[in-house]
mmCIF file of N, CA and C in Angstrom:
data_model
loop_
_atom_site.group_PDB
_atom_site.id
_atom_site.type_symbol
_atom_site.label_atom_id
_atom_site.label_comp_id
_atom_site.label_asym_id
_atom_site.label_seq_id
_atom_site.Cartn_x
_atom_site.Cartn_y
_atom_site.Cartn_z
ATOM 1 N N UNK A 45 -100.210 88.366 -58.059
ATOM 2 C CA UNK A 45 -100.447 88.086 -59.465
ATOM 3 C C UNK A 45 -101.920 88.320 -59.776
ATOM 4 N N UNK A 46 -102.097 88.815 -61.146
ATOM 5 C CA UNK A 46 -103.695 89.023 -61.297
ATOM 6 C C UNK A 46 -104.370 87.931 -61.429
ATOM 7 N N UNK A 47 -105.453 87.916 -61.009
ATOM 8 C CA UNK A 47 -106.406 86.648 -61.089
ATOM 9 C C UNK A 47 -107.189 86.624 -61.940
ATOM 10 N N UNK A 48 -107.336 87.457 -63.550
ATOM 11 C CA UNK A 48 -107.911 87.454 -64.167
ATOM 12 C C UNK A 48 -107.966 86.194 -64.749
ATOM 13 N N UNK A 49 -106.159 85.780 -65.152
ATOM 14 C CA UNK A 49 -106.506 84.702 -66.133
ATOM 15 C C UNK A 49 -106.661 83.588 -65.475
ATOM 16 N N UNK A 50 -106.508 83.297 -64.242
ATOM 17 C CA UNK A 50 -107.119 82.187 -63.652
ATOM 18 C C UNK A 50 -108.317 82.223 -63.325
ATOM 19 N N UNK A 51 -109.036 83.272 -63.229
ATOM 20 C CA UNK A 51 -110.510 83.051 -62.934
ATOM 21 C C UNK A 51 -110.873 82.603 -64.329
ATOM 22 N N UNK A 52 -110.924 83.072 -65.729
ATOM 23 C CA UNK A 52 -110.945 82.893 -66.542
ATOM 24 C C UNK A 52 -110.804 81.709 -67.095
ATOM 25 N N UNK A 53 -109.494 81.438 -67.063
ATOM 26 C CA UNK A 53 -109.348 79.953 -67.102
ATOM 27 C C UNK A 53 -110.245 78.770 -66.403
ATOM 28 N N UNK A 54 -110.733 78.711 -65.107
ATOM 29 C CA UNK A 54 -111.371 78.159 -64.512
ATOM 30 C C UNK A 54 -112.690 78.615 -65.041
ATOM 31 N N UNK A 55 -113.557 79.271 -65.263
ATOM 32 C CA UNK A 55 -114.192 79.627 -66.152
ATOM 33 C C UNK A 55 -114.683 78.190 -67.040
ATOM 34 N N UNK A 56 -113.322 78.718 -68.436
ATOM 35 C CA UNK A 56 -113.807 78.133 -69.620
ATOM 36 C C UNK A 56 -113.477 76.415 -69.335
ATOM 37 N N UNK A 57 -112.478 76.291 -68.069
ATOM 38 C CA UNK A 57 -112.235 74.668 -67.911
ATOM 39 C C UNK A 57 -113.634 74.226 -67.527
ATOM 40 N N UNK A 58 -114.477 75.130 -66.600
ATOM 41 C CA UNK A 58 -115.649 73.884 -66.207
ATOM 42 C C UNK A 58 -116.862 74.427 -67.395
ATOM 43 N N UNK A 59 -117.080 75.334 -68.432
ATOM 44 C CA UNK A 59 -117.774 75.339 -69.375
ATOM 45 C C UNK A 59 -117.625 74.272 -70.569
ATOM 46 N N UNK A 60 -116.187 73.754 -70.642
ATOM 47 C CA UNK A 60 -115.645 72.235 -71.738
ATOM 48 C C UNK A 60 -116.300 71.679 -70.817
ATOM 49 N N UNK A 61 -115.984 71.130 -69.591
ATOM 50 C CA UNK A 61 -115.818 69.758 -68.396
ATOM 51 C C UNK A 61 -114.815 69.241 -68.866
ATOM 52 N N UNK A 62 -113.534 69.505 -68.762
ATOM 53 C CA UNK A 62 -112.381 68.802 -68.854
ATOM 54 C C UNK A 62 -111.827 68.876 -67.938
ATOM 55 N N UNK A 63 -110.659 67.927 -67.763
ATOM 56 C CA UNK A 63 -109.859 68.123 -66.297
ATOM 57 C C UNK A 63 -108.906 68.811 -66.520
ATOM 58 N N UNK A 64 -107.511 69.073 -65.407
ATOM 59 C CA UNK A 64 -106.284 69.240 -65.426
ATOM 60 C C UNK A 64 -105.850 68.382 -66.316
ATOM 61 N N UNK A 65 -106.311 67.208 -66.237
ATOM 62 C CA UNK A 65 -105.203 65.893 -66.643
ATOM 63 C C UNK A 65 -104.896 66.145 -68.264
ATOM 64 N N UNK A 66 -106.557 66.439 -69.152
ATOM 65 C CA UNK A 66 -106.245 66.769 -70.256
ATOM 66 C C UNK A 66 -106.098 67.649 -71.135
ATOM 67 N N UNK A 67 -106.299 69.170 -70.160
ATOM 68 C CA UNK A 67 -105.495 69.806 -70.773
ATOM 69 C C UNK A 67 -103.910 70.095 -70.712
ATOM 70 N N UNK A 68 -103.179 69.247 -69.596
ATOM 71 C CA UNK A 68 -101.983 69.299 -69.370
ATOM 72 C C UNK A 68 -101.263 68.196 -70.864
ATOM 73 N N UNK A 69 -102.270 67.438 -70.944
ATOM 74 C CA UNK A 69 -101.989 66.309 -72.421
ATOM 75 C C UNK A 69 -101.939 67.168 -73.666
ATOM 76 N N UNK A 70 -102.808 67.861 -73.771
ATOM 77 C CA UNK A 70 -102.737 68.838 -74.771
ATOM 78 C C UNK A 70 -101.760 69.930 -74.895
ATOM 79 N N UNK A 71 -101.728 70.763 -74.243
ATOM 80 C CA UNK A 71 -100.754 71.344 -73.796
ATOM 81 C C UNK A 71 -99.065 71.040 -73.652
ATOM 82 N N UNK A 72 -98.860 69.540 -73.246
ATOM 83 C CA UNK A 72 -97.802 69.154 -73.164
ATOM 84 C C UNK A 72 -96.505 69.609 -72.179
ATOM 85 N N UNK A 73 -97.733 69.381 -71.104
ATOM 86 C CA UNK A 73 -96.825 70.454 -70.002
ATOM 87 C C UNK A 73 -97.476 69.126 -68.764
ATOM 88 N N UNK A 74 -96.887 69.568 -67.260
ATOM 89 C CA UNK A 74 -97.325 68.546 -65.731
ATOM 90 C C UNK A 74 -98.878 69.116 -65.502
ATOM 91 N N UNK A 75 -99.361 67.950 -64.779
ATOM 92 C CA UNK A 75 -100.584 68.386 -64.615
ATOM 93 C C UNK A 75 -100.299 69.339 -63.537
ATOM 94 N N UNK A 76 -99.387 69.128 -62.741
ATOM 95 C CA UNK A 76 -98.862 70.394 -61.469
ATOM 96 C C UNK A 76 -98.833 71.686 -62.288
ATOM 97 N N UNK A 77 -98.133 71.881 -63.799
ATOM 98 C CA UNK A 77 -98.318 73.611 -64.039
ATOM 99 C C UNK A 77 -99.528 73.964 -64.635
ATOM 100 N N UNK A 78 -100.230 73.131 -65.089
ATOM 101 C CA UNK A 78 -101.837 73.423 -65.267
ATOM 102 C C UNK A 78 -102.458 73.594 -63.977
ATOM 103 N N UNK A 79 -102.381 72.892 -62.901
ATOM 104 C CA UNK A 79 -103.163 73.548 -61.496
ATOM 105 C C UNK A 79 -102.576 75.164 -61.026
ATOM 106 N N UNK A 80 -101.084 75.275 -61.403
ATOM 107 C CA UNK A 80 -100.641 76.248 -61.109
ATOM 108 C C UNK A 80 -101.383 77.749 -61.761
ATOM 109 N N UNK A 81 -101.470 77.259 -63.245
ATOM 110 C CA UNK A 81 -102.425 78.182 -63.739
ATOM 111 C C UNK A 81 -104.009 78.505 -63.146
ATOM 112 N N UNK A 82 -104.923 77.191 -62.629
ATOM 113 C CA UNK A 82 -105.519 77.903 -62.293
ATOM 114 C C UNK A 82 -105.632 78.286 -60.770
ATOM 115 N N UNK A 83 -104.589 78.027 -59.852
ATOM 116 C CA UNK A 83 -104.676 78.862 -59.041
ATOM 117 C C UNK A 83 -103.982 80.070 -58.973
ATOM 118 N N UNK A 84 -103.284 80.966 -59.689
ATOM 119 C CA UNK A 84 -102.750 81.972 -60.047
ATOM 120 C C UNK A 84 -101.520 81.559 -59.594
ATOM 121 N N UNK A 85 -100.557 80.937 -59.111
ATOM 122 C CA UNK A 85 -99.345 80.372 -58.934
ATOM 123 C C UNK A 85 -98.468 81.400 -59.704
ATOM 124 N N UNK A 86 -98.496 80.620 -61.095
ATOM 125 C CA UNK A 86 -97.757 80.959 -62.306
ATOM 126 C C UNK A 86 -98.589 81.336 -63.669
ATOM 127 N N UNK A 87 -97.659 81.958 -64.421
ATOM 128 C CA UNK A 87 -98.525 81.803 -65.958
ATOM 129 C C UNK A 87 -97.562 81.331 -66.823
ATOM 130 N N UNK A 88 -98.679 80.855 -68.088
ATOM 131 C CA UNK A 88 -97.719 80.279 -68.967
ATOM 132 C C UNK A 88 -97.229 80.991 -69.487
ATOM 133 N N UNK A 89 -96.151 80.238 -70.425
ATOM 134 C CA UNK A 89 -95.532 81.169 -71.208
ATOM 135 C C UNK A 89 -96.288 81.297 -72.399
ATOM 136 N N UNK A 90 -95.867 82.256 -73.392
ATOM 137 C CA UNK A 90 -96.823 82.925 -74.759
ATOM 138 C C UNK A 90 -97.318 82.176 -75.116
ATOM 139 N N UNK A 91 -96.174 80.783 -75.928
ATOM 140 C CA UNK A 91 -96.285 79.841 -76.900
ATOM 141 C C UNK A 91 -97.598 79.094 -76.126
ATOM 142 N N UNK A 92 -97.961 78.446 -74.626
ATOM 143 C CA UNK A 92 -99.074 78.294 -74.271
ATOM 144 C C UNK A 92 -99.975 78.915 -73.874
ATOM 145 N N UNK A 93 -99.769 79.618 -73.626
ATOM 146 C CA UNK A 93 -101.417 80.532 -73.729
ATOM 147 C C UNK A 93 -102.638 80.579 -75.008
ATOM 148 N N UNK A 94 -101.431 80.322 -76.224
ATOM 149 C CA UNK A 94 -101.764 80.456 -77.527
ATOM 150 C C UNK A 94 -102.422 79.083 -78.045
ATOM 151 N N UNK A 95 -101.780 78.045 -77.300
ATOM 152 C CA UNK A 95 -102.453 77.006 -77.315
ATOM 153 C C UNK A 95 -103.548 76.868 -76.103
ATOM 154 N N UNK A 96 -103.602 77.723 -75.077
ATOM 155 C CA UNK A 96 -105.003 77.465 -74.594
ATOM 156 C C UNK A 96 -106.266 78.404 -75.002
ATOM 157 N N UNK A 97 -105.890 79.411 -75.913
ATOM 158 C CA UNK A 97 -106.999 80.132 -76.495
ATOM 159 C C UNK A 97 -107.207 79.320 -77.308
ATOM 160 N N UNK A 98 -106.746 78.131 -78.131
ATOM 161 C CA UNK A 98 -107.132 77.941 -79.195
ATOM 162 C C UNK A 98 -107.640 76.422 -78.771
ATOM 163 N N UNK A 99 -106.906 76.026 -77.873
ATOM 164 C CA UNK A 99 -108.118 74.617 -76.820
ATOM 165 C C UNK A 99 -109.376 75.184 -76.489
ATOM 166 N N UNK A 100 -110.075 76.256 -76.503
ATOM 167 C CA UNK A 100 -110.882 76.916 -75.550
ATOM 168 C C UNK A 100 -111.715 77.942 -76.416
ATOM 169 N N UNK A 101 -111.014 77.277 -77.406
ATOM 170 C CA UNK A 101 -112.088 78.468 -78.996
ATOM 171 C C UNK A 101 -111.976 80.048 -78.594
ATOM 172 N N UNK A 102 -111.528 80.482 -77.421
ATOM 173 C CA UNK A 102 -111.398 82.095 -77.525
ATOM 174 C C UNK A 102 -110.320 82.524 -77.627
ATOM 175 N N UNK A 103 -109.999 84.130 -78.062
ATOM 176 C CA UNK A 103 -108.881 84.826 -77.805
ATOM 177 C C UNK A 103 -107.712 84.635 -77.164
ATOM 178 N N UNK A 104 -106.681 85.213 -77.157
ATOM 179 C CA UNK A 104 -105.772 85.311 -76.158
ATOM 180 C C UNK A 104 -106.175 86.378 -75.258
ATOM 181 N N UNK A 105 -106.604 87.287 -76.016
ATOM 182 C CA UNK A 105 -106.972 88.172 -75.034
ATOM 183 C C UNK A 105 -108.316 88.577 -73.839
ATOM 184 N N UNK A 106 -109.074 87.370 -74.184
ATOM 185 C CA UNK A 106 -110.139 87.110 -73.473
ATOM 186 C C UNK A 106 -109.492 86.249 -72.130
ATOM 187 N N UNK A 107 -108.920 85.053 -72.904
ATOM 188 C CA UNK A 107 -108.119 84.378 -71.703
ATOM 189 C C UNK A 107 -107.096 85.074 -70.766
ATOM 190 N N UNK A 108 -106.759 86.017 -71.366
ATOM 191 C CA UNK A 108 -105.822 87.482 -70.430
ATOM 192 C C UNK A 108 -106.277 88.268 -69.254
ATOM 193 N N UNK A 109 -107.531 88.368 -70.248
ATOM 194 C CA UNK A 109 -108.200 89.309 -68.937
ATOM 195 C C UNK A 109 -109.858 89.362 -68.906
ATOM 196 N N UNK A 110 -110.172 88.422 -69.637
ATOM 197 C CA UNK A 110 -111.817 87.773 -69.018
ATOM 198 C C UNK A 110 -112.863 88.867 -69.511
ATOM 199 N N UNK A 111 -111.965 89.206 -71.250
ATOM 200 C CA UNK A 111 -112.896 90.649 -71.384
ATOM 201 C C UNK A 111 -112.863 90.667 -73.477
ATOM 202 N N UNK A 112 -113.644 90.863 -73.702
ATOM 203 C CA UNK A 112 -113.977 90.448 -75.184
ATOM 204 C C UNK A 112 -113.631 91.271 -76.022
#
């Protein structure tokens, strides 16, 4: 799996300082598929991604592929 959006993701998680815990609250998903995201495990599906560009003030497509 590409590691863009998890590098990415890990990225913009320690530029907030938030944890797993709350963006899994936000999100509305286990804190297990938020770790999954950022270790490249799995990805979310659309409908969240869309909510983590918009937790994270950027793009979807920045969060895709770590590119502006």
């Amino acid at each position: 799996m590409d590691n863009n959006f998890s590098k990415t993701l890990k990225f913009l998680k320690n530029k907030k300082g938030v944890t797993d815990e709350k963006i899994a609250e936000y999100l509305g998903v286990s804190r297990q598929a938020v770790t999954s995201y950022f270790t490249g495990k799995a990805l979310p599906r659309c409908d969240t991604i869309i909510k983590l560009a918009d937790y994270f003030g950027v793009s979807c497509d920045f969060l895709l592929t770590g590119v502006e």
